[in-house]
mmCIF file of C-alpha atoms and ligand atoms in Angstrom:
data_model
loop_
_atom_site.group_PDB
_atom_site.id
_atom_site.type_symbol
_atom_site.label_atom_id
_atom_site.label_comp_id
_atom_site.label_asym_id
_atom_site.label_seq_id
_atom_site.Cartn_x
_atom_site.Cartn_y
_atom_site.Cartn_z
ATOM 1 C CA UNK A 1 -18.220 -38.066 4.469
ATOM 2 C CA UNK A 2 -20.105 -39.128 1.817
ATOM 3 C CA UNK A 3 -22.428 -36.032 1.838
ATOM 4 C CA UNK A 4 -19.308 -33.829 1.813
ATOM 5 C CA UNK A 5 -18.087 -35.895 -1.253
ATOM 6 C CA UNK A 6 -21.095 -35.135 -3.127
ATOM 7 C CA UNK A 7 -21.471 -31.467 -1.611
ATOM 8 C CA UNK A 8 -17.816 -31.012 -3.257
ATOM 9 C CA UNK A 9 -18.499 -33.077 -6.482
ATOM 10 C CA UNK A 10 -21.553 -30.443 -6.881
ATOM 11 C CA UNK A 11 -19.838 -27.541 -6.582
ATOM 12 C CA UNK A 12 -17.004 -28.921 -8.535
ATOM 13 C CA UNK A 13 -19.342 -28.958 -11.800
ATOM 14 C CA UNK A 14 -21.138 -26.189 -10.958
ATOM 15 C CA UNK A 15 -18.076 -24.442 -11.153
ATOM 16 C CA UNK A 16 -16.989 -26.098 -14.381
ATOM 17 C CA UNK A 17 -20.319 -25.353 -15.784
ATOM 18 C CA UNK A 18 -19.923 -21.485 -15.118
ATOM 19 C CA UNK A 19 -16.342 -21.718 -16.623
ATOM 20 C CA UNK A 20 -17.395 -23.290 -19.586
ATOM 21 C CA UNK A 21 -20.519 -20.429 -20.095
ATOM 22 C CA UNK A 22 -17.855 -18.153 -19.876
ATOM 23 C CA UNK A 23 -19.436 -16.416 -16.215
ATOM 24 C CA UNK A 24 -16.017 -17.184 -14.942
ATOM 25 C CA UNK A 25 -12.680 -16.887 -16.509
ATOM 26 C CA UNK A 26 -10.158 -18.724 -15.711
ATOM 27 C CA UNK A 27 -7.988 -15.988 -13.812
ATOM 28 C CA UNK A 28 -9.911 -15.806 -11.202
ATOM 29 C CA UNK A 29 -8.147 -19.220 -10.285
ATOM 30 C CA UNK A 30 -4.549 -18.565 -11.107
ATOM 31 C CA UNK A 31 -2.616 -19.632 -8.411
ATOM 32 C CA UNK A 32 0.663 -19.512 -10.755
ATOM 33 C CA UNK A 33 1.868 -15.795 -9.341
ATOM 34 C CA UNK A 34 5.135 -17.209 -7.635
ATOM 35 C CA UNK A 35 5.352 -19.652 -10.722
ATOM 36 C CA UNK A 36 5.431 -16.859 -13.154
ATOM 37 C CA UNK A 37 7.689 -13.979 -11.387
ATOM 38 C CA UNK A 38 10.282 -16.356 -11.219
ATOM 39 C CA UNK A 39 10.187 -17.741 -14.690
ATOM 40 C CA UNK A 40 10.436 -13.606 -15.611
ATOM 41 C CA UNK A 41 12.875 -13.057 -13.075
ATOM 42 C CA UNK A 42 10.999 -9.941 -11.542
ATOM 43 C CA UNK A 43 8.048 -8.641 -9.362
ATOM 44 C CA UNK A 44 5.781 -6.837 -11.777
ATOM 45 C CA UNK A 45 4.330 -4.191 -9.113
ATOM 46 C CA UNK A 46 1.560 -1.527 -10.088
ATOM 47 C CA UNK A 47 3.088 1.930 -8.309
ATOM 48 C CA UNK A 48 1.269 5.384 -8.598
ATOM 49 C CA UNK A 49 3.071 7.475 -11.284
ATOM 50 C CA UNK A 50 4.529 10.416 -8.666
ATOM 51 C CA UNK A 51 3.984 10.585 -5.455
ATOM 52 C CA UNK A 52 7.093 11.879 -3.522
ATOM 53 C CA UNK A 53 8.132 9.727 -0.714
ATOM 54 C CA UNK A 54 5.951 6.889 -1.695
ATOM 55 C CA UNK A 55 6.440 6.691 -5.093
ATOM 56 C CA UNK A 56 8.355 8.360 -8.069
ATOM 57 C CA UNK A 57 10.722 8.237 -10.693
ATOM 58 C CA UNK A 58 13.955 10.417 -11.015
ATOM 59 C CA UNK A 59 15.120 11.546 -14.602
ATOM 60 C CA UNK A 60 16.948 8.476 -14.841
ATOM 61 C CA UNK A 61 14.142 5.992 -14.279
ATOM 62 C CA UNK A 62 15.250 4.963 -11.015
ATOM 63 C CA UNK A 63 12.088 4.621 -8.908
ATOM 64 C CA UNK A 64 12.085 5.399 -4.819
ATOM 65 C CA UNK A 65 9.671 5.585 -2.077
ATOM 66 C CA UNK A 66 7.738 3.646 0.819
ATOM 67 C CA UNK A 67 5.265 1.817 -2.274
ATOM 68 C CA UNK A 68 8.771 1.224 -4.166
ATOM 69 C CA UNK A 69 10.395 -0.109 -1.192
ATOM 70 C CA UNK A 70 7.912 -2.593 -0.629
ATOM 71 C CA UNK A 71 7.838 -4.436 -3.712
ATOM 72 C CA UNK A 72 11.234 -4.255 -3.406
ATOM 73 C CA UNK A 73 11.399 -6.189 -0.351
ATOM 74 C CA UNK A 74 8.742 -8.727 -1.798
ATOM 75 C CA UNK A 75 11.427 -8.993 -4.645
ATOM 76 C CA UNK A 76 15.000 -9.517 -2.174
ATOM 77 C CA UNK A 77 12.478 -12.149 -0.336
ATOM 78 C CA UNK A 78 12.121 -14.110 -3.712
ATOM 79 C CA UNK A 79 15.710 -13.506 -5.354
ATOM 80 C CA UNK A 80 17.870 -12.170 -2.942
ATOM 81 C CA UNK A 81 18.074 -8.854 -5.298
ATOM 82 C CA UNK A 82 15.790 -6.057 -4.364
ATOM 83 C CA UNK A 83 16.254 -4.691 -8.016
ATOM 84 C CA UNK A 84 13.973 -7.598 -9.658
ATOM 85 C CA UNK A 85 11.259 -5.644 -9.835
ATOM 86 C CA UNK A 86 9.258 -3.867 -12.724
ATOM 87 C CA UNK A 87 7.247 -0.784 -11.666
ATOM 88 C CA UNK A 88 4.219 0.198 -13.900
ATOM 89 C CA UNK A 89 2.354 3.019 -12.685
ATOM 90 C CA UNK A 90 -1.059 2.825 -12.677
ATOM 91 C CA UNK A 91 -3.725 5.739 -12.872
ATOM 92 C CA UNK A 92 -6.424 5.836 -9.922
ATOM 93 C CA UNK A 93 -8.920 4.891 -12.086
ATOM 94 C CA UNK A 94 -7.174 1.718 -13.845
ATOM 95 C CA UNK A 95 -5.491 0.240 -11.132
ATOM 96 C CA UNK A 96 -7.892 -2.391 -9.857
ATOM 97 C CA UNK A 97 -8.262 -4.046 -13.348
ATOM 98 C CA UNK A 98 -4.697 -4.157 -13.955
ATOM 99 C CA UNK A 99 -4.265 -6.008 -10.798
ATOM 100 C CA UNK A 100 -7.071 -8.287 -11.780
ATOM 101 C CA UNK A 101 -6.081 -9.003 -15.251
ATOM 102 C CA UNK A 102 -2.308 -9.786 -14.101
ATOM 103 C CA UNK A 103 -0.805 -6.477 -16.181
ATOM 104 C CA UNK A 104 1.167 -6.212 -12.040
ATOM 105 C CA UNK A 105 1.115 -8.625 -9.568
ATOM 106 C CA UNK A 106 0.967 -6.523 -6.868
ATOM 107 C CA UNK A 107 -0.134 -3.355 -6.402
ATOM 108 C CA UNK A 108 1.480 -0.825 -3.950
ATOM 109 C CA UNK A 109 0.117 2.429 -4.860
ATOM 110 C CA UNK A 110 -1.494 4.211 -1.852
ATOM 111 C CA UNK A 111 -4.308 2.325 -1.953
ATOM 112 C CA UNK A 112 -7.234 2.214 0.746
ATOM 113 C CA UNK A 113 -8.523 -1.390 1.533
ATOM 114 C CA UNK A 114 -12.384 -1.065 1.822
ATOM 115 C CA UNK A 115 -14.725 -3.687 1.414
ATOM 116 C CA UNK A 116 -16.729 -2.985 -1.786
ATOM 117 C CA UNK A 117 -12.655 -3.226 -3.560
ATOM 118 C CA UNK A 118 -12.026 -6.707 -1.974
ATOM 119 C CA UNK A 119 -15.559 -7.942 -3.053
ATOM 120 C CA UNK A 120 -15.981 -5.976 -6.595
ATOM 121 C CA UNK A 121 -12.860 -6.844 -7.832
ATOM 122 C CA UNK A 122 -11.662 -10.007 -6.354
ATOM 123 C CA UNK A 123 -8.740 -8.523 -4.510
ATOM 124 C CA UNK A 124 -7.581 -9.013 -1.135
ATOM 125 C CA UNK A 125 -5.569 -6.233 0.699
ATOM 126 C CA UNK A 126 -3.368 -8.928 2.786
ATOM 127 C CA UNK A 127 -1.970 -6.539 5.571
ATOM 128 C CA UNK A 128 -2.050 -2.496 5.972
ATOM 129 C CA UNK A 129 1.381 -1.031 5.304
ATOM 130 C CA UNK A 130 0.488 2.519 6.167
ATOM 131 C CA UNK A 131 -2.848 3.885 8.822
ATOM 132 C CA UNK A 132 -3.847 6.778 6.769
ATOM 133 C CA UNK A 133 -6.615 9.305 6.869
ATOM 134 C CA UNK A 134 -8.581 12.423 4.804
ATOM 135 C CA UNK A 135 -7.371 15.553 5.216
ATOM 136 C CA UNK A 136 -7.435 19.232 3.926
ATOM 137 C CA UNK A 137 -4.554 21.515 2.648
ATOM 138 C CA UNK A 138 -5.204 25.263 2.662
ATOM 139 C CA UNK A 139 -3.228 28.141 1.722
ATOM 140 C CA UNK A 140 -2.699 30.322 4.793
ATOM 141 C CA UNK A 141 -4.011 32.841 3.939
ATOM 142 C CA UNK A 142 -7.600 31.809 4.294
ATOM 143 C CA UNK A 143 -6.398 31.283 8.005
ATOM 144 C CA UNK A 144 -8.955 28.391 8.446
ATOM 145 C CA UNK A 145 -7.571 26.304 11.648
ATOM 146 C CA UNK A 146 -10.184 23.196 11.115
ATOM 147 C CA UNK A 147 -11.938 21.551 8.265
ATOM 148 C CA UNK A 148 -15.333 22.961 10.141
ATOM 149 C CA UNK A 149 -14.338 26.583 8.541
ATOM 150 C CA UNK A 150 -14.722 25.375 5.196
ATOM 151 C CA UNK A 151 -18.593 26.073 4.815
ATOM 152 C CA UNK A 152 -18.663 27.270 0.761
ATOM 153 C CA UNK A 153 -15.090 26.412 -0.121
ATOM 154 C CA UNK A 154 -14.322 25.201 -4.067
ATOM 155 C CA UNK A 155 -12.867 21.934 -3.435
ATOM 156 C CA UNK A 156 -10.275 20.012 -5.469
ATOM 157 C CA UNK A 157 -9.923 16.243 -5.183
ATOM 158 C CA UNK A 158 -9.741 13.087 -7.793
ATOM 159 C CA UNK A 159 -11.760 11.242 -9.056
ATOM 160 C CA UNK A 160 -12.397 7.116 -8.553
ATOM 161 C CA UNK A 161 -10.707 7.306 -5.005
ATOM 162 C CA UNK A 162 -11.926 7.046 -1.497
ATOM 163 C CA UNK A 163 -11.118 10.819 -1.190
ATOM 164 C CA UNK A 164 -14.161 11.712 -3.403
ATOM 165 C CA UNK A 165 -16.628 9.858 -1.473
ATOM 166 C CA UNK A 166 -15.942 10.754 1.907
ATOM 167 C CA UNK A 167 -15.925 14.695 0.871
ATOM 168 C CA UNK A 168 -19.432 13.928 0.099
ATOM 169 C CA UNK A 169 -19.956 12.376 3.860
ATOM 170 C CA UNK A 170 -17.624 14.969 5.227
ATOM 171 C CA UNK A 171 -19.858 18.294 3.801
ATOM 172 C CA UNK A 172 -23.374 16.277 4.360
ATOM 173 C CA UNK A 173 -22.627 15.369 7.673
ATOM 174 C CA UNK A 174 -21.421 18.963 8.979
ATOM 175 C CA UNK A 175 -24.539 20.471 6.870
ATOM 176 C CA UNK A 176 -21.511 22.748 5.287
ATOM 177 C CA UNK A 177 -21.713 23.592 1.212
ATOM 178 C CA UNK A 178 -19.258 23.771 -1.314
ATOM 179 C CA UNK A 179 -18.387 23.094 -4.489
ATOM 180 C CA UNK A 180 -16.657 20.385 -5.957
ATOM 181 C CA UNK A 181 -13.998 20.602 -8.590
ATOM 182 C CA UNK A 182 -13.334 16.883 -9.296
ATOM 183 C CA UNK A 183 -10.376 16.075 -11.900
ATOM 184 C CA UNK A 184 -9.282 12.306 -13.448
ATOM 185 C CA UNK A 185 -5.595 13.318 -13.301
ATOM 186 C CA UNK A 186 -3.705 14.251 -10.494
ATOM 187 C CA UNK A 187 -1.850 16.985 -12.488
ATOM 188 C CA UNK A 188 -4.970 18.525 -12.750
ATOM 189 C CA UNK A 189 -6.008 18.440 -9.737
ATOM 190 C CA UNK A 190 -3.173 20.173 -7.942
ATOM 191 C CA UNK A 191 -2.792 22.724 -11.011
ATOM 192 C CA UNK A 192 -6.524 24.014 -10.255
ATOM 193 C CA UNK A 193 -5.022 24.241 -6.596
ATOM 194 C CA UNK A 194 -1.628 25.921 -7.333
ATOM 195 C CA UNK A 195 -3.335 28.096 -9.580
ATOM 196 C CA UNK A 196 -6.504 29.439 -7.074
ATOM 197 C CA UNK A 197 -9.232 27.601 -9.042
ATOM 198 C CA UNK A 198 -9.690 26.041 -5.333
ATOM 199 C CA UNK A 199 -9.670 26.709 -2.441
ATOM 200 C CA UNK A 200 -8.704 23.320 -0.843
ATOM 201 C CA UNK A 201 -7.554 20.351 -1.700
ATOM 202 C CA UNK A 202 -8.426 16.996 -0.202
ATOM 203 C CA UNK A 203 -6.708 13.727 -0.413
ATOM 204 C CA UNK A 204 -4.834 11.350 2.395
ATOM 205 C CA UNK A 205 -2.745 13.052 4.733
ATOM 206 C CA UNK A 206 0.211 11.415 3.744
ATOM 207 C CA UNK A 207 -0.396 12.491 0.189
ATOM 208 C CA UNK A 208 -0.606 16.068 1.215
ATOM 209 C CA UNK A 209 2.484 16.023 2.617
ATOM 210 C CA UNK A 210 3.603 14.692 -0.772
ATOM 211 C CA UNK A 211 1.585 16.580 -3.144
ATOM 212 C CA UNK A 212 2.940 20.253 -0.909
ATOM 213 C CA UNK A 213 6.220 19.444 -2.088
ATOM 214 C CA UNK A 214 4.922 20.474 -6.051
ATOM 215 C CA UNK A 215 3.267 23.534 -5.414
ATOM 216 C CA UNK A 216 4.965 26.713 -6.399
ATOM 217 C CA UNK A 217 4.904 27.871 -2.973
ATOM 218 C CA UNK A 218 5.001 25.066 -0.823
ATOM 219 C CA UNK A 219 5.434 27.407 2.615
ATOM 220 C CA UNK A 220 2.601 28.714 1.172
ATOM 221 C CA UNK A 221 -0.020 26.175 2.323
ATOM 222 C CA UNK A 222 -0.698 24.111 5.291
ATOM 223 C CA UNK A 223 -2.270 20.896 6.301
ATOM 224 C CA UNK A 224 -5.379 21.249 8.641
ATOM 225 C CA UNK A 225 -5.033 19.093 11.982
ATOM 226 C CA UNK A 226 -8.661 17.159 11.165
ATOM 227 C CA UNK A 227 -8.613 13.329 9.801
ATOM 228 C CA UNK A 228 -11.704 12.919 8.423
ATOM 229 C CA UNK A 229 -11.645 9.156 7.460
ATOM 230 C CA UNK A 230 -9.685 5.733 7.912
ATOM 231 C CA UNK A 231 -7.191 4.983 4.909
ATOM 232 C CA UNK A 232 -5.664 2.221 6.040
ATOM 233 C CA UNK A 233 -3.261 1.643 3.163
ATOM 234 C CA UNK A 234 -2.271 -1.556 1.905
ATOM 235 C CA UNK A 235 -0.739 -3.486 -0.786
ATOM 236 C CA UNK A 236 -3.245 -5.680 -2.428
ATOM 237 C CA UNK A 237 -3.177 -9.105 -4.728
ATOM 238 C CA UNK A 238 -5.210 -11.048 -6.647
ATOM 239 C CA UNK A 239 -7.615 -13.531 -4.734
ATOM 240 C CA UNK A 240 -7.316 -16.943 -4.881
ATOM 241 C CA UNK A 241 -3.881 -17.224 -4.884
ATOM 242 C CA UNK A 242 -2.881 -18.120 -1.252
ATOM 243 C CA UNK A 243 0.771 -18.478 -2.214
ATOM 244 C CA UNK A 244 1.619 -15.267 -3.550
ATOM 245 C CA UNK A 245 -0.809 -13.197 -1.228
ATOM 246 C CA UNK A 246 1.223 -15.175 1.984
ATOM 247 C CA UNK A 247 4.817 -14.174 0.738
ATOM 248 C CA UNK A 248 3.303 -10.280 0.415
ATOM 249 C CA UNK A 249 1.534 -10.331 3.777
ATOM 250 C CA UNK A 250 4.535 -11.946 5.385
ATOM 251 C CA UNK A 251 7.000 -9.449 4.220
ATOM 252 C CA UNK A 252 5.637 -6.769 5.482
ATOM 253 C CA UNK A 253 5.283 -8.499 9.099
ATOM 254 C CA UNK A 254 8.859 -9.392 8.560
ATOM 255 C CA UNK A 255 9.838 -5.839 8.616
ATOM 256 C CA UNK A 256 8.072 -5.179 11.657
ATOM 257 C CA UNK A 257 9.118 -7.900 13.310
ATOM 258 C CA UNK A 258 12.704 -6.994 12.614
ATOM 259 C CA UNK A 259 11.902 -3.203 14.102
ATOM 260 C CA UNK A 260 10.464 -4.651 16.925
ATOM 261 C CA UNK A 261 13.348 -6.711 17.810
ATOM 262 C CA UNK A 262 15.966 -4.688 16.887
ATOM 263 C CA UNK A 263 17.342 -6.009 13.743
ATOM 264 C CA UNK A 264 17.810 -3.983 10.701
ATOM 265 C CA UNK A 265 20.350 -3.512 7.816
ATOM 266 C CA UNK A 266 22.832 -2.190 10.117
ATOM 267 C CA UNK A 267 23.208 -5.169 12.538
ATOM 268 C CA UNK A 268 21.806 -8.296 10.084
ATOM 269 C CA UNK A 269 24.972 -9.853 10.251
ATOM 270 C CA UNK A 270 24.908 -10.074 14.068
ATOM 271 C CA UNK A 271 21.529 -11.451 14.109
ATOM 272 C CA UNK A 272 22.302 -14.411 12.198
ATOM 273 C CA UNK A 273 24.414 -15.514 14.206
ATOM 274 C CA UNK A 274 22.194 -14.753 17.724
ATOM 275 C CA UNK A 275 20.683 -17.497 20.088
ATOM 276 C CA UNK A 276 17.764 -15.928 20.918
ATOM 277 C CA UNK A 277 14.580 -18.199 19.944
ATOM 278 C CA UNK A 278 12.653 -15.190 18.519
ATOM 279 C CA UNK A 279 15.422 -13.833 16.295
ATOM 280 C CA UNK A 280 16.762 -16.692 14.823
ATOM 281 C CA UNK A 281 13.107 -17.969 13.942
ATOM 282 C CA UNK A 282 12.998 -14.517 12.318
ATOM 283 C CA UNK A 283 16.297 -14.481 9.859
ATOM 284 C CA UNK A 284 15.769 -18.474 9.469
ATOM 285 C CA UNK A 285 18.811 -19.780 11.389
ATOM 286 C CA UNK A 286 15.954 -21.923 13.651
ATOM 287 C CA UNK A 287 13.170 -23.560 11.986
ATOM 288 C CA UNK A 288 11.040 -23.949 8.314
ATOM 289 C CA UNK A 289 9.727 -20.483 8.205
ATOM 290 C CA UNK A 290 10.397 -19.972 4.843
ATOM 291 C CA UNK A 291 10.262 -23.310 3.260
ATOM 292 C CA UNK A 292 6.570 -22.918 4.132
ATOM 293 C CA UNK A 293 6.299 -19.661 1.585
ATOM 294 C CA UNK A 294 7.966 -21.798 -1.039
ATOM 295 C CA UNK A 295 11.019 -19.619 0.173
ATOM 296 C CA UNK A 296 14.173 -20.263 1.330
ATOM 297 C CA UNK A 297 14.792 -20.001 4.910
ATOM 298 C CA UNK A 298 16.480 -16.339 5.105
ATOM 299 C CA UNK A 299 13.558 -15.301 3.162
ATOM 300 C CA UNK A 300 13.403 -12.048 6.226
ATOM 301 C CA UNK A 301 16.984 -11.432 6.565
ATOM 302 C CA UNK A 302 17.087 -10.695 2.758
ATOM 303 C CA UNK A 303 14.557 -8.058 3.381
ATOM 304 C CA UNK A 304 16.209 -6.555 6.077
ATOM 305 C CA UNK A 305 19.699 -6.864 4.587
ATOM 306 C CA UNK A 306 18.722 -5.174 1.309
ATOM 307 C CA UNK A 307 15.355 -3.243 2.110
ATOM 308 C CA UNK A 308 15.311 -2.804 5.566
ATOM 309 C CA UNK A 309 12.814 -2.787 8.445
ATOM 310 C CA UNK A 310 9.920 -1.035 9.214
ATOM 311 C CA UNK A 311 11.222 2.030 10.489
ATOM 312 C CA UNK A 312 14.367 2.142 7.818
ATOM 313 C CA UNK A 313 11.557 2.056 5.085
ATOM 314 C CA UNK A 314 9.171 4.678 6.702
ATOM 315 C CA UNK A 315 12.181 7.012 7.671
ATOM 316 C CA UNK A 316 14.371 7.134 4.478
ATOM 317 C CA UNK A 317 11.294 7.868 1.899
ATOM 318 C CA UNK A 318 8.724 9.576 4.541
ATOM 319 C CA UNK A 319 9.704 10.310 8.287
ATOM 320 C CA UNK A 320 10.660 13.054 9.762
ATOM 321 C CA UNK A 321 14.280 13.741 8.343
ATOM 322 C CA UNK A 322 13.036 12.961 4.759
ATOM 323 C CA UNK A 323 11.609 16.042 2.763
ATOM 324 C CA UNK A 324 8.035 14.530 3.796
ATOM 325 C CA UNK A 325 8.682 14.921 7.654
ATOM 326 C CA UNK A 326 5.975 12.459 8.191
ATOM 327 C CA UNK A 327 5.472 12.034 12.239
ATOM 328 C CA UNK A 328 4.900 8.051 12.778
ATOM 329 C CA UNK A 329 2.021 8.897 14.586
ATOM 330 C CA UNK A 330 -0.342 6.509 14.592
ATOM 331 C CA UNK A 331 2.303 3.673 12.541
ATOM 332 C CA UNK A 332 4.466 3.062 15.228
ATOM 333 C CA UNK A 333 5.039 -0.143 16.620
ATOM 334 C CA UNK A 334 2.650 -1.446 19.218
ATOM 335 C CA UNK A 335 5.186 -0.867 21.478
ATOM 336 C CA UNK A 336 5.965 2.527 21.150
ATOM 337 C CA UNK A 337 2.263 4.211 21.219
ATOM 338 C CA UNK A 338 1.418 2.995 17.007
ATOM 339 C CA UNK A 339 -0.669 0.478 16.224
ATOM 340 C CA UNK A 340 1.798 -1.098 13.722
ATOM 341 C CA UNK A 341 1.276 -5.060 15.095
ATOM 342 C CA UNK A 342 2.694 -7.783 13.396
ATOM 343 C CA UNK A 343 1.617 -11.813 14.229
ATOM 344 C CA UNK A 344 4.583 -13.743 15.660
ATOM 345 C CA UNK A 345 6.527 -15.253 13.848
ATOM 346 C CA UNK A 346 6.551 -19.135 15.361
HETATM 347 N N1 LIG B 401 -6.195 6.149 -0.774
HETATM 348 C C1 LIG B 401 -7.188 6.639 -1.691
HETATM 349 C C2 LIG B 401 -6.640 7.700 -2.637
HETATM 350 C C3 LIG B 401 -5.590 7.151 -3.540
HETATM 351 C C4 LIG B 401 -5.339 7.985 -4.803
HETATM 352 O O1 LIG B 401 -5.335 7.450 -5.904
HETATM 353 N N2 LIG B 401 -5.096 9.274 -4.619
HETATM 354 C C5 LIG B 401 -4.890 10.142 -5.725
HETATM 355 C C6 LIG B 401 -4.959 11.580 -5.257
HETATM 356 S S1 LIG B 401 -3.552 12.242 -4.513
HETATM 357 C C7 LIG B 401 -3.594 9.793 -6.410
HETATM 358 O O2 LIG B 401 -2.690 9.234 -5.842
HETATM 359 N N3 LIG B 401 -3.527 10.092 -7.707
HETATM 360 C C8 LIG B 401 -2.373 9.876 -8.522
HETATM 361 C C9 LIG B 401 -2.706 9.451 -9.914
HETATM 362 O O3 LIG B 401 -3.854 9.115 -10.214
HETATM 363 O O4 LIG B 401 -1.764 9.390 -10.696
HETATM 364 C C10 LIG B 401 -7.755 5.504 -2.523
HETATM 365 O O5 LIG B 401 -7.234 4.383 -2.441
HETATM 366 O O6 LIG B 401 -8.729 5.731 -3.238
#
């Protein structure tokens, strides 16, 4: 006991010590996230500037997507009002010091969760929203069926992302060459595509789907069948704040929850007023499950009510009868064939 006392007591001023020499600033112990969104009365969330489907303005500033939606839902858990949000897009490059030095609490911008980003930047990716992968867009007329066929190929793809390292790993590994043609702005990238300079691009499936919608001639290209990598994307928060990085993991598992048993926008009236154990624990008629957050206890059913579930997300902004067409694939439910699997909640 007493050892444990010192042990702490040690630590304690060693960590005083290294705030006072300035090796540690004092952010990297803000635990004030929930604090501070409600004082400003709205989720400050870091979105990617235009990706259709997951996230993009129309000429009227209104923002949409599955990124959008999320901090959305984070935002009708706090205040009941899914519109208490502020997006501020975020560049590929910027978006991990943004998060860090609290420009966005949050940042849902089809980002991968790998371990160097948790550990370099002090993040933590609480829960993944979307199971991604790399992929390869090609205009059909180079009639390649696999991303084997590309031996020599000029290759467009961003820089500071995920998607530039594993072309590297992708090339060495099938002993194939080619030639890079690596751009800081998405713009750029797809106008060296649209315009020949390359003769693939590369980026997350998901994204291709997006980024196919802005080419001139969008029946003009096609997405090869390979996956080349795991994207598992996810929103991600500062560490050290327990609080704030509960309330975002829990929202998502909310939504699933809700898919999995059947409740969604459509029938959340219904399910407040059900008996069974596992629903009411769910839209807070049974239980605390929400006072724990700091939330109140229809934390969930706000989401569903005014966001949705899972599937009302994932189908409006990407699924099959949006202009995406997005197959679930491998983020269906547990149940179904996915591997979309939320924690109970109980
Ligand atoms: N999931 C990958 C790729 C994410 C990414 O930033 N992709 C680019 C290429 S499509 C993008 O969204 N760029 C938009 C921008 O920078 O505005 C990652 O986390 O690194």
């Amino acid at each position: 006991m007493l050892r444990t006392f010192r042990g702490g007591l040690l630590i304690g001023l060693a960590v005083a010590a290294a705030v006072a020499a300035g090796a540690i600033t004092y952010e990297r112990y803000d635990t004030k996230t929930l604090k501070r969104t409600i004082r400003r009365d709205a989720v400050l969330c870091g979105v990617n500037a235009g990706l259709p489907g997951f996230s993009i303005p129309d000429d009227k500033g209104n923002w949409s997507g599955f990124d959008v939606d999320f901090c959305r839902a984070v935002a009708a858990a706090i205040f009941n009002d899914p519109k208490k949000v502020k997006f501020v897009p975020l560049d590929a490059s910027e978006r991990f010091k943004e998060l860090q030095s609290r420009k966005v609490d949050i940042l849902s911008r089809n980002t991968t969760w790998s371990m160097s980003r948790e550990t370099s930047y002090d993040l933590y990716f609480p829960a993944v929203y979307y199971y991604d992968g790399q992929g390869f867009m090609v205009r059909n007329s180079r009639k390649s069926e696999t991303a084997l066929e590309l031996d020599g190929a000029k290759v467009c793809v961003q820089a500071e992302t995920t998607t530039a390292l594993n072309l590297v790993d992708h090339f060495k590994t099938n002993n194939m060459k080619y030639e890079e043609k690596k751009f800081g702005k998405l713009d750029d990238v797809l106008k060296a595509y649209d315009s020949g300079e390359c003769d693939t691009l590369t980026a997350d499936v998901s994204q291709l789907y997006a980024l196919r919608l802005r080419l001139t001639k969008p029946g003009d290209s096609t997405i090869l069948p390979d996956v080349i990598s795991k994207e598992p994307l996810a929103p991600v928060v500062r560490q050290r704040d327990d609080d704030w990085m509960m309330i975002v993991k829990w929202t998502l598992y909310a939504m699933l929850n809700a898919e999995e048993l059947g409740i969604s926008s459509d029938n959340i009236d219904e399910a407040l007023k059900s008996k069974k154990p596992d629903v009411m624990r769910l839209v807070g008629t049974e239980g605390a499950y929400g006072e724990v957050l700091d939330l109140p206890k229809d934390w969930a059913a706000r989401i569903i009510r005014h966001v949705g579930n899972y599937s009302e997300v994932y189908e409006r902004n990407i699924g099959q009868k949006s202009k995406l067409g997005i197959p679930r694939g491998l983020n269906q439910l547990w149940s179904a064939g996915g591997i979309q699997y939320a924690p109970p909640i109980r």
